[in-house]
Amino acid sequence: MQRSRIAGIGYYVPKNVYSNNDLSRFMDTNDEWIQERTGIKERRFADRLEETTTTMGVEAAKIAIERAGITAQEVDFIIFATLSPDYYFPGCGVLLQREMKMKEIGALDIRNQCSGFVYALSVADQFIKTGMYKNILVVGSEKHSFAMDFETRSRNVSVIFGDGAGAVVLQPTQNENQGILSTHLHSDGADAEILAMYYPGASANKWLKDKPGYPDKELGGLFMTTEQLESGAALPYMDGPAVFKKAVVKFPEVIKEALSANNLTEKDIDMLVPHQANLRISQYVQQLLGLSDDKVFNNIQKYGNTTAASVPIALCEAWEEGKIKEGDLVCLAAFGSGFTWASALIRW
Ligand code: COA
């Protein structure tokens, strides 16, 4: 069966840089705390009015498409991963199709948060392998800044996340020594509520017995009272320490699963590109796998956690810096809300 390969890759980050000290103008936090716990020095925030998750995705896609040596008209399927879509519905895939004046091709949105890009890549890989599509555009993009609360009550969440986008074009290859070797996807919904944004949603209070819910109406009710909005019910919630504990188990597990599925070991990895959740998580995983510094790529220091965009941004930067070369074994791994986690092994 033919494999799929990354034929083009690109990323885009907004020009507005916010350092840790900049954030301390809005909330009770400081550079030392943020760097020590997360490794983050600064992040980018999109222009509030001009930039959206879709428009950032378009900028990354333009570069990936050009590097793949095709035109936007030749893309035959779009997969768009995000947790911060421009609209509640429709998804960003169709907005990107419109913005890039593409043909009337299929567009699929993936909502798998931090592992969204690796899930999207896996879906694209299946379509290429079966021969259904030849040029799939896979995008991960986030405009977190629009939904974050920059008050002290939300400081454990809002210092971590940043905005940006990454994209790849996947094409078939007949070269047996190149391409995606395998992808591995997992989920465990037992702790779905510990890293989540509950509202707006259709659950009312079914899963959230102790949280403020919607007005108790026989029908309808998809609106919130001012009191609920002010109480922070519509803000992202994260139990950071619980996420940390699970992440450091699932990252190495899913990386080892990918290696063993291909009869490879940690020693064969040329570059590990982990989802940029927290520098301490990456360093812990690196240590567990016994990888040297030059075999793990991190850029959370500059961009924070960009969720579905973090893996393609990091992969693209590593490649642009010459740290990934033809023939290298590249491992992508991600973990996040859901929980969902995933890995992909690629012969570059
Ligand atoms: N600035 C200053 N102090 C802060 C702060 C901030 N931005 N955020 C939290 N604190 C305070 C807390 O209020 C708490 O104070 P207290 O001890 O007086 O109650 C203290 O710091 C410790 O909080 P805690 O949440 O236990 O810290 P932590 O060491 O676990 O670090 C995270 C918090 C969020 C950095 C860490 O848990 C983490 O990175 N978890 C993983 C998160 C993640 O990866 N999310 C993305 C998933 S893909």
Short mmCIF file of C-alpha atoms and ligand atoms in Angstrom, two decimals:
data_model
loop_
_atom_site.label_atom_id
_atom_site.label_comp_id
_atom_site.label_asym_id
_atom_site.label_seq_id
_atom_site.Cartn_x
_atom_site.Cartn_y
_atom_site.Cartn_z
CA MET A 1 0.00 0.00 0.00
CA GLN A 2 1.29 3.48 -0.81
CA ARG A 3 2.37 5.75 2.03
CA SER A 4 1.70 9.42 2.58
CA ARG A 5 4.45 11.99 3.04
CA ILE A 6 4.60 15.59 4.15
CA ALA A 7 5.20 17.41 0.86
CA GLY A 8 4.97 20.95 2.26
CA ILE A 9 4.89 22.56 5.69
CA GLY A 10 4.36 26.10 6.98
CA TYR A 11 3.47 28.06 10.08
CA TYR A 12 2.25 31.49 11.05
CA VAL A 13 2.38 33.31 14.36
CA PRO A 14 0.88 36.76 15.00
CA LYS A 15 3.29 39.64 15.41
CA ASN A 16 2.04 40.79 18.84
CA VAL A 17 4.49 39.46 21.45
CA TYR A 18 3.39 39.35 25.11
CA SER A 19 6.16 38.61 27.61
CA ASN A 20 5.49 37.23 31.09
CA ASN A 21 6.05 40.73 32.46
CA ASP A 22 3.39 42.04 30.07
CA LEU A 23 0.90 39.56 31.58
CA SER A 24 1.73 40.74 35.08
CA ARG A 25 0.17 44.10 34.09
CA PHE A 26 -3.22 42.33 33.97
CA MET A 27 -2.99 39.74 36.76
CA ASP A 28 -1.03 38.73 39.82
CA THR A 29 1.74 36.67 38.22
CA ASN A 30 5.43 37.03 37.52
CA ASP A 31 8.14 36.00 35.09
CA GLU A 32 9.92 33.78 37.60
CA TRP A 33 6.80 31.69 38.42
CA ILE A 34 5.84 31.21 34.77
CA GLN A 35 9.34 30.30 33.57
CA GLU A 36 10.02 27.96 36.48
CA ARG A 37 6.72 26.03 36.16
CA THR A 38 6.23 26.07 32.37
CA GLY A 39 9.42 27.25 30.60
CA ILE A 40 7.40 29.94 28.78
CA LYS A 41 9.03 33.34 28.28
CA GLU A 42 6.59 34.91 25.84
CA ARG A 43 3.67 34.11 23.56
CA ARG A 44 1.94 35.67 20.54
CA PHE A 45 -1.61 37.02 20.61
CA ALA A 46 -3.60 37.57 17.41
CA ASP A 47 -4.92 40.96 16.44
CA ARG A 48 -8.32 41.06 18.15
CA LEU A 49 -10.21 42.33 15.11
CA GLU A 50 -8.23 41.42 12.02
CA GLU A 51 -7.01 37.90 12.77
CA THR A 52 -9.02 34.76 13.38
CA THR A 53 -8.24 31.08 13.76
CA THR A 54 -9.11 30.67 10.06
CA THR A 55 -7.03 33.59 8.77
CA MET A 56 -3.97 32.38 10.68
CA GLY A 57 -4.58 28.89 9.27
CA VAL A 58 -4.74 30.40 5.78
CA GLU A 59 -1.33 32.07 6.24
CA ALA A 60 0.26 28.79 7.35
CA ALA A 61 -1.54 26.89 4.56
CA LYS A 62 -0.25 29.26 1.85
CA ILE A 63 3.35 28.44 2.81
CA ALA A 64 2.70 24.68 3.05
CA ILE A 65 0.95 24.66 -0.34
CA GLU A 66 3.71 26.63 -2.03
CA ARG A 67 6.40 24.37 -0.55
CA ALA A 68 4.47 21.32 -1.79
CA GLY A 69 4.75 22.76 -5.30
CA ILE A 70 0.99 22.89 -5.88
CA THR A 71 -1.70 25.57 -5.97
CA ALA A 72 -4.66 25.99 -3.62
CA GLN A 73 -6.85 24.78 -6.51
CA GLU A 74 -5.12 21.42 -6.45
CA VAL A 75 -5.91 20.68 -2.78
CA ASP A 76 -8.57 17.95 -2.79
CA PHE A 77 -9.47 17.75 0.92
CA ILE A 78 -9.17 19.99 3.99
CA ILE A 79 -8.80 18.85 7.59
CA PHE A 80 -8.83 21.65 10.16
CA ALA A 81 -8.02 21.01 13.82
CA THR A 82 -8.93 23.65 16.41
CA LEU A 83 -10.63 24.19 19.76
CA SER A 84 -11.08 27.91 19.16
CA PRO A 85 -13.14 28.06 15.95
CA ASP A 86 -14.29 31.35 14.42
CA TYR A 87 -17.89 30.23 14.85
CA TYR A 88 -19.56 27.66 17.09
CA PHE A 89 -20.65 26.30 13.72
CA PRO A 90 -19.84 26.00 10.83
CA GLY A 91 -16.25 24.89 11.31
CA CYS A 92 -13.06 26.60 10.15
CA GLY A 93 -12.49 24.14 7.27
CA VAL A 94 -15.21 25.72 5.13
CA LEU A 95 -14.06 29.24 6.02
CA LEU A 96 -10.55 28.35 4.87
CA GLN A 97 -11.99 26.85 1.65
CA ARG A 98 -13.75 30.18 1.05
CA GLU A 99 -10.77 32.37 1.92
CA MET A 100 -8.40 30.38 -0.29
CA LYS A 101 -10.91 30.19 -3.16
CA MET A 102 -10.51 26.43 -3.33
CA LYS A 103 -12.71 24.09 -5.34
CA GLU A 104 -15.86 22.62 -3.74
CA ILE A 105 -13.83 19.97 -1.93
CA GLY A 106 -14.62 18.24 1.35
CA ALA A 107 -13.74 20.05 4.57
CA LEU A 108 -13.56 18.32 7.94
CA ASP A 109 -13.07 19.93 11.34
CA ILE A 110 -11.39 17.98 14.13
CA ARG A 111 -12.01 18.85 17.77
CA ASN A 112 -9.36 16.96 19.65
CA GLN A 113 -7.69 19.88 21.35
CA CYS A 114 -3.95 19.40 21.96
CA SER A 115 -3.80 16.11 20.06
CA GLY A 116 -5.98 17.54 17.26
CA PHE A 117 -3.18 17.89 14.72
CA VAL A 118 -1.87 14.34 15.19
CA TYR A 119 -5.45 13.01 14.93
CA ALA A 120 -5.94 15.11 11.77
CA LEU A 121 -2.70 13.80 10.30
CA SER A 122 -3.83 10.25 11.00
CA VAL A 123 -7.17 10.80 9.24
CA ALA A 124 -5.41 12.37 6.24
CA ASP A 125 -2.96 9.46 6.16
CA GLN A 126 -5.82 6.95 5.81
CA PHE A 127 -7.39 8.89 2.91
CA ILE A 128 -4.04 9.05 1.08
CA LYS A 129 -3.23 5.38 1.68
CA THR A 130 -6.54 4.26 0.21
CA GLY A 131 -5.97 6.49 -2.83
CA MET A 132 -9.07 8.61 -2.21
CA TYR A 133 -7.20 11.95 -2.18
CA LYS A 134 -3.82 13.16 -3.47
CA ASN A 135 -3.27 16.58 -1.88
CA ILE A 136 -4.72 16.93 1.62
CA LEU A 137 -4.27 20.17 3.52
CA VAL A 138 -4.03 19.56 7.28
CA VAL A 139 -4.20 22.66 9.48
CA GLY A 140 -3.91 23.23 13.22
CA SER A 141 -4.75 26.76 14.35
CA GLU A 142 -5.80 28.50 17.56
CA LYS A 143 -6.85 31.96 18.66
CA HIS A 144 -6.89 31.28 22.39
CA SER A 145 -6.59 34.91 23.36
CA PHE A 146 -10.23 35.58 22.43
CA ALA A 147 -11.62 33.23 25.11
CA MET A 148 -9.13 33.61 27.92
CA ASP A 149 -9.66 35.56 31.07
CA PHE A 150 -6.70 37.79 31.96
CA GLU A 151 -7.69 38.22 35.58
CA THR A 152 -5.89 36.63 38.52
CA ARG A 153 -8.65 34.02 39.02
CA SER A 154 -7.62 32.40 35.68
CA ARG A 155 -3.86 32.86 35.89
CA ASN A 156 -3.06 29.14 35.96
CA VAL A 157 -4.65 28.82 32.49
CA SER A 158 -4.05 32.14 30.77
CA VAL A 159 -0.27 32.31 31.23
CA ILE A 160 0.14 29.01 29.38
CA PHE A 161 -1.66 29.50 26.07
CA GLY A 162 -0.76 31.40 22.90
CA ASP A 163 -2.06 31.90 19.35
CA GLY A 164 -0.70 30.58 16.05
CA ALA A 165 -1.16 28.14 13.19
CA GLY A 166 0.69 25.36 11.39
CA ALA A 167 -0.16 23.41 8.23
CA VAL A 168 1.07 20.55 6.09
CA VAL A 169 0.19 19.17 2.66
CA LEU A 170 0.08 15.39 2.58
CA GLN A 171 0.70 13.57 -0.70
CA PRO A 172 1.14 9.91 -1.69
CA THR A 173 4.63 8.49 -2.18
CA GLN A 174 5.75 5.20 -3.69
CA ASN A 175 9.12 5.53 -1.93
CA GLU A 176 9.23 2.75 0.67
CA ASN A 177 11.86 4.60 2.69
CA GLN A 178 9.79 7.71 3.21
CA GLY A 179 6.53 8.90 4.73
CA ILE A 180 4.23 8.24 7.68
CA LEU A 181 5.05 4.81 9.10
CA SER A 182 2.13 4.66 11.52
CA THR A 183 -0.18 6.71 13.74
CA HIS A 184 -1.61 5.77 17.14
CA LEU A 185 -4.73 7.35 18.65
CA HIS A 186 -6.17 7.03 22.16
CA SER A 187 -8.79 8.50 24.45
CA ASP A 188 -10.05 8.15 28.02
CA GLY A 189 -13.05 10.30 28.90
CA ALA A 190 -12.99 9.45 32.61
CA ASP A 191 -11.50 12.87 33.41
CA ALA A 192 -13.14 14.88 30.61
CA GLU A 193 -14.13 17.73 32.95
CA ILE A 194 -10.69 18.48 34.41
CA LEU A 195 -9.45 20.27 31.28
CA ALA A 196 -12.48 21.70 29.57
CA MET A 197 -14.67 24.64 28.63
CA TYR A 198 -18.21 23.64 29.60
CA TYR A 199 -20.28 26.46 28.10
CA PRO A 200 -21.83 27.07 25.70
CA GLY A 201 -22.84 23.44 25.48
CA ALA A 202 -25.89 21.22 25.50
CA SER A 203 -25.20 19.35 28.72
CA ALA A 204 -27.04 21.84 30.97
CA ASN A 205 -26.14 20.32 34.32
CA LYS A 206 -25.99 16.64 33.40
CA TRP A 207 -22.24 16.34 33.93
CA LEU A 208 -21.76 19.40 36.08
CA LYS A 209 -23.83 18.88 39.20
CA ASP A 210 -22.01 21.51 41.25
CA LYS A 211 -21.56 24.17 38.53
CA PRO A 212 -23.96 26.88 37.44
CA GLY A 213 -25.97 25.70 34.43
CA TYR A 214 -28.58 27.02 32.04
CA PRO A 215 -32.01 28.31 33.05
CA ASP A 216 -34.34 25.42 33.80
CA LYS A 217 -36.64 25.56 30.77
CA GLU A 218 -38.70 22.88 29.08
CA LEU A 219 -37.22 23.78 25.69
CA GLY A 220 -34.29 25.95 24.58
CA GLY A 221 -32.04 27.77 26.99
CA LEU A 222 -28.79 28.04 25.04
CA PHE A 223 -27.93 31.33 26.63
CA MET A 224 -26.34 32.29 29.88
CA THR A 225 -27.34 34.78 32.49
CA THR A 226 -25.08 37.74 33.18
CA GLU A 227 -24.50 36.26 36.62
CA GLN A 228 -23.24 32.99 35.14
CA LEU A 229 -20.99 34.79 32.69
CA GLU A 230 -19.55 36.95 35.45
CA SER A 231 -18.96 33.92 37.68
CA GLY A 232 -16.56 32.57 35.06
CA ALA A 233 -18.73 29.59 34.05
CA ALA A 234 -17.86 30.11 30.38
CA LEU A 235 -14.09 30.17 30.92
CA PRO A 236 -11.68 27.31 30.28
CA TYR A 237 -11.09 25.15 33.37
CA MET A 238 -7.90 23.22 34.06
CA ASP A 239 -6.72 21.14 36.99
CA GLY A 240 -3.06 21.65 36.08
CA PRO A 241 -1.41 19.18 38.45
CA ALA A 242 -3.82 16.36 37.43
CA VAL A 243 -3.15 17.05 33.74
CA PHE A 244 0.58 17.06 34.38
CA LYS A 245 0.49 13.66 36.12
CA LYS A 246 -1.45 11.99 33.32
CA ALA A 247 0.60 13.62 30.54
CA VAL A 248 3.94 12.33 31.79
CA VAL A 249 2.58 8.77 31.68
CA LYS A 250 0.73 8.91 28.35
CA PHE A 251 3.43 10.75 26.30
CA PRO A 252 6.10 8.05 26.76
CA GLU A 253 3.51 5.26 26.47
CA VAL A 254 2.24 6.36 23.05
CA ILE A 255 5.77 7.08 21.77
CA LYS A 256 6.90 3.58 22.77
CA GLU A 257 3.78 2.12 21.16
CA ALA A 258 4.70 3.77 17.83
CA LEU A 259 8.29 2.57 18.05
CA SER A 260 7.40 -1.00 18.90
CA ALA A 261 4.76 -1.14 16.09
CA ASN A 262 7.65 -0.47 13.69
CA ASN A 263 10.26 -2.67 15.41
CA LEU A 264 12.22 0.43 16.40
CA THR A 265 13.54 1.71 19.73
CA GLU A 266 14.16 5.07 21.39
CA LYS A 267 17.70 5.00 19.97
CA ASP A 268 16.30 5.19 16.42
CA ILE A 269 14.56 8.55 17.00
CA ASP A 270 16.33 11.43 15.23
CA MET A 271 13.84 14.08 16.33
CA LEU A 272 10.97 13.99 18.83
CA VAL A 273 8.51 16.84 18.34
CA PRO A 274 6.18 16.75 21.35
CA HIS A 275 3.09 18.88 21.72
CA GLN A 276 4.29 21.99 23.53
CA ALA A 277 2.21 21.65 26.72
CA ASN A 278 4.83 22.57 29.27
CA LEU A 279 8.64 22.50 29.03
CA ARG A 280 8.80 20.45 32.23
CA ILE A 281 6.59 17.76 30.68
CA SER A 282 8.82 17.62 27.57
CA GLN A 283 11.98 17.44 29.66
CA TYR A 284 10.55 14.69 31.84
CA VAL A 285 9.57 12.64 28.76
CA GLN A 286 13.01 13.25 27.22
CA GLN A 287 14.68 11.96 30.35
CA LEU A 288 12.44 8.88 30.56
CA LEU A 289 13.22 7.98 26.94
CA GLY A 290 16.94 8.71 27.36
CA LEU A 291 17.05 11.20 24.47
CA SER A 292 19.80 13.80 24.15
CA ASP A 293 18.92 17.53 23.88
CA ASP A 294 19.48 17.61 20.10
CA LYS A 295 16.79 14.94 19.62
CA VAL A 296 13.88 16.82 21.18
CA PHE A 297 12.53 20.07 19.74
CA ASN A 298 10.90 22.63 22.02
CA ASN A 299 9.74 26.15 21.22
CA ILE A 300 7.16 26.67 23.98
CA GLN A 301 9.56 29.31 25.35
CA LYS A 302 8.58 31.64 22.46
CA TYR A 303 4.98 30.71 21.72
CA GLY A 304 3.42 29.13 24.82
CA ASN A 305 1.01 26.24 24.30
CA THR A 306 -0.78 26.71 20.98
CA THR A 307 -2.84 23.50 21.33
CA ALA A 308 -3.68 22.08 17.86
CA ALA A 309 -1.09 24.36 16.26
CA SER A 310 1.83 23.46 18.50
CA VAL A 311 3.01 20.27 16.75
CA PRO A 312 2.99 21.66 13.18
CA ILE A 313 4.59 24.95 14.29
CA ALA A 314 7.36 23.08 16.12
CA LEU A 315 7.80 20.57 13.28
CA CYS A 316 8.09 23.39 10.76
CA GLU A 317 10.58 25.38 12.85
CA ALA A 318 12.72 22.28 13.44
CA TRP A 319 12.74 21.58 9.69
CA GLU A 320 13.48 25.23 8.78
CA GLU A 321 16.39 25.25 11.23
CA GLY A 322 17.87 22.19 9.47
CA LYS A 323 17.27 19.94 12.48
CA ILE A 324 15.21 17.48 10.41
CA LYS A 325 16.82 16.05 7.28
CA GLU A 326 15.79 13.58 4.62
CA GLY A 327 15.78 10.04 5.98
CA ASP A 328 15.44 11.12 9.63
CA LEU A 329 13.02 9.29 11.90
CA VAL A 330 10.66 11.92 13.33
CA CYS A 331 8.23 11.18 16.13
CA LEU A 332 5.24 13.43 16.83
CA ALA A 333 3.40 12.99 20.13
CA ALA A 334 0.56 14.86 21.77
CA PHE A 335 -1.63 14.74 24.86
CA GLY A 336 -4.48 16.95 25.96
CA SER A 337 -8.08 17.59 26.94
CA GLY A 338 -10.41 14.63 26.72
CA PHE A 339 -8.09 13.09 27.59
CA THR A 340 -6.88 12.24 24.12
CA TRP A 341 -3.33 11.37 23.14
CA ALA A 342 -1.65 10.30 19.94
CA SER A 343 1.64 9.72 18.14
CA ALA A 344 2.93 9.51 14.59
CA LEU A 345 6.18 8.10 13.31
CA ILE A 346 7.49 9.63 10.09
CA ARG A 347 10.48 8.76 7.92
CA TRP A 348 11.30 12.24 6.54
N1 COA B 1 1.35 33.03 38.59
C1 COA B 1 1.64 32.95 39.90
N2 COA B 1 1.12 32.01 40.72
C2 COA B 1 0.28 31.10 40.17
C3 COA B 1 -0.06 31.12 38.81
C4 COA B 1 0.51 32.13 38.01
N3 COA B 1 0.27 32.22 36.69
N4 COA B 1 -0.89 30.10 38.57
C5 COA B 1 -1.08 29.45 39.72
N5 COA B 1 -0.38 30.05 40.69
C6 COA B 1 -0.28 29.68 42.10
C7 COA B 1 -1.48 28.93 42.58
O1 COA B 1 -2.51 29.81 42.97
C8 COA B 1 -0.91 28.16 43.75
O2 COA B 1 -0.84 29.02 44.86
P1 COA B 1 -1.11 28.48 46.34
O3 COA B 1 -0.08 27.41 46.58
O4 COA B 1 -0.95 29.70 47.19
O5 COA B 1 -2.52 27.94 46.32
C9 COA B 1 0.50 27.84 43.32
O6 COA B 1 0.79 28.75 42.25
C10 COA B 1 0.71 26.42 42.83
O7 COA B 1 -0.34 26.07 41.93
P2 COA B 1 -0.38 24.70 41.17
O8 COA B 1 -1.52 24.71 40.21
O9 COA B 1 -0.29 23.57 42.15
O10 COA B 1 1.02 24.81 40.40
P3 COA B 1 1.79 23.76 39.52
O11 COA B 1 3.17 23.65 40.02
O12 COA B 1 1.01 22.49 39.33
O13 COA B 1 1.86 24.50 38.13
C11 COA B 1 0.79 24.41 36.00
C12 COA B 1 0.67 24.83 37.46
C13 COA B 1 -0.53 24.74 35.32
C14 COA B 1 1.91 25.19 35.35
C15 COA B 1 1.11 22.91 35.93
O14 COA B 1 0.22 22.19 36.74
C16 COA B 1 1.02 22.36 34.54
O15 COA B 1 1.73 22.79 33.64
N6 COA B 1 0.16 21.37 34.32
C17 COA B 1 -0.02 20.82 32.99
C18 COA B 1 -0.87 21.76 32.23
C19 COA B 1 -0.90 21.48 30.79
O16 COA B 1 0.02 20.91 30.24
N7 COA B 1 -1.98 21.90 30.16
C20 COA B 1 -2.13 21.75 28.78
C21 COA B 1 -2.56 20.39 28.51
S1 COA B 1 -2.19 19.94 26.93
#
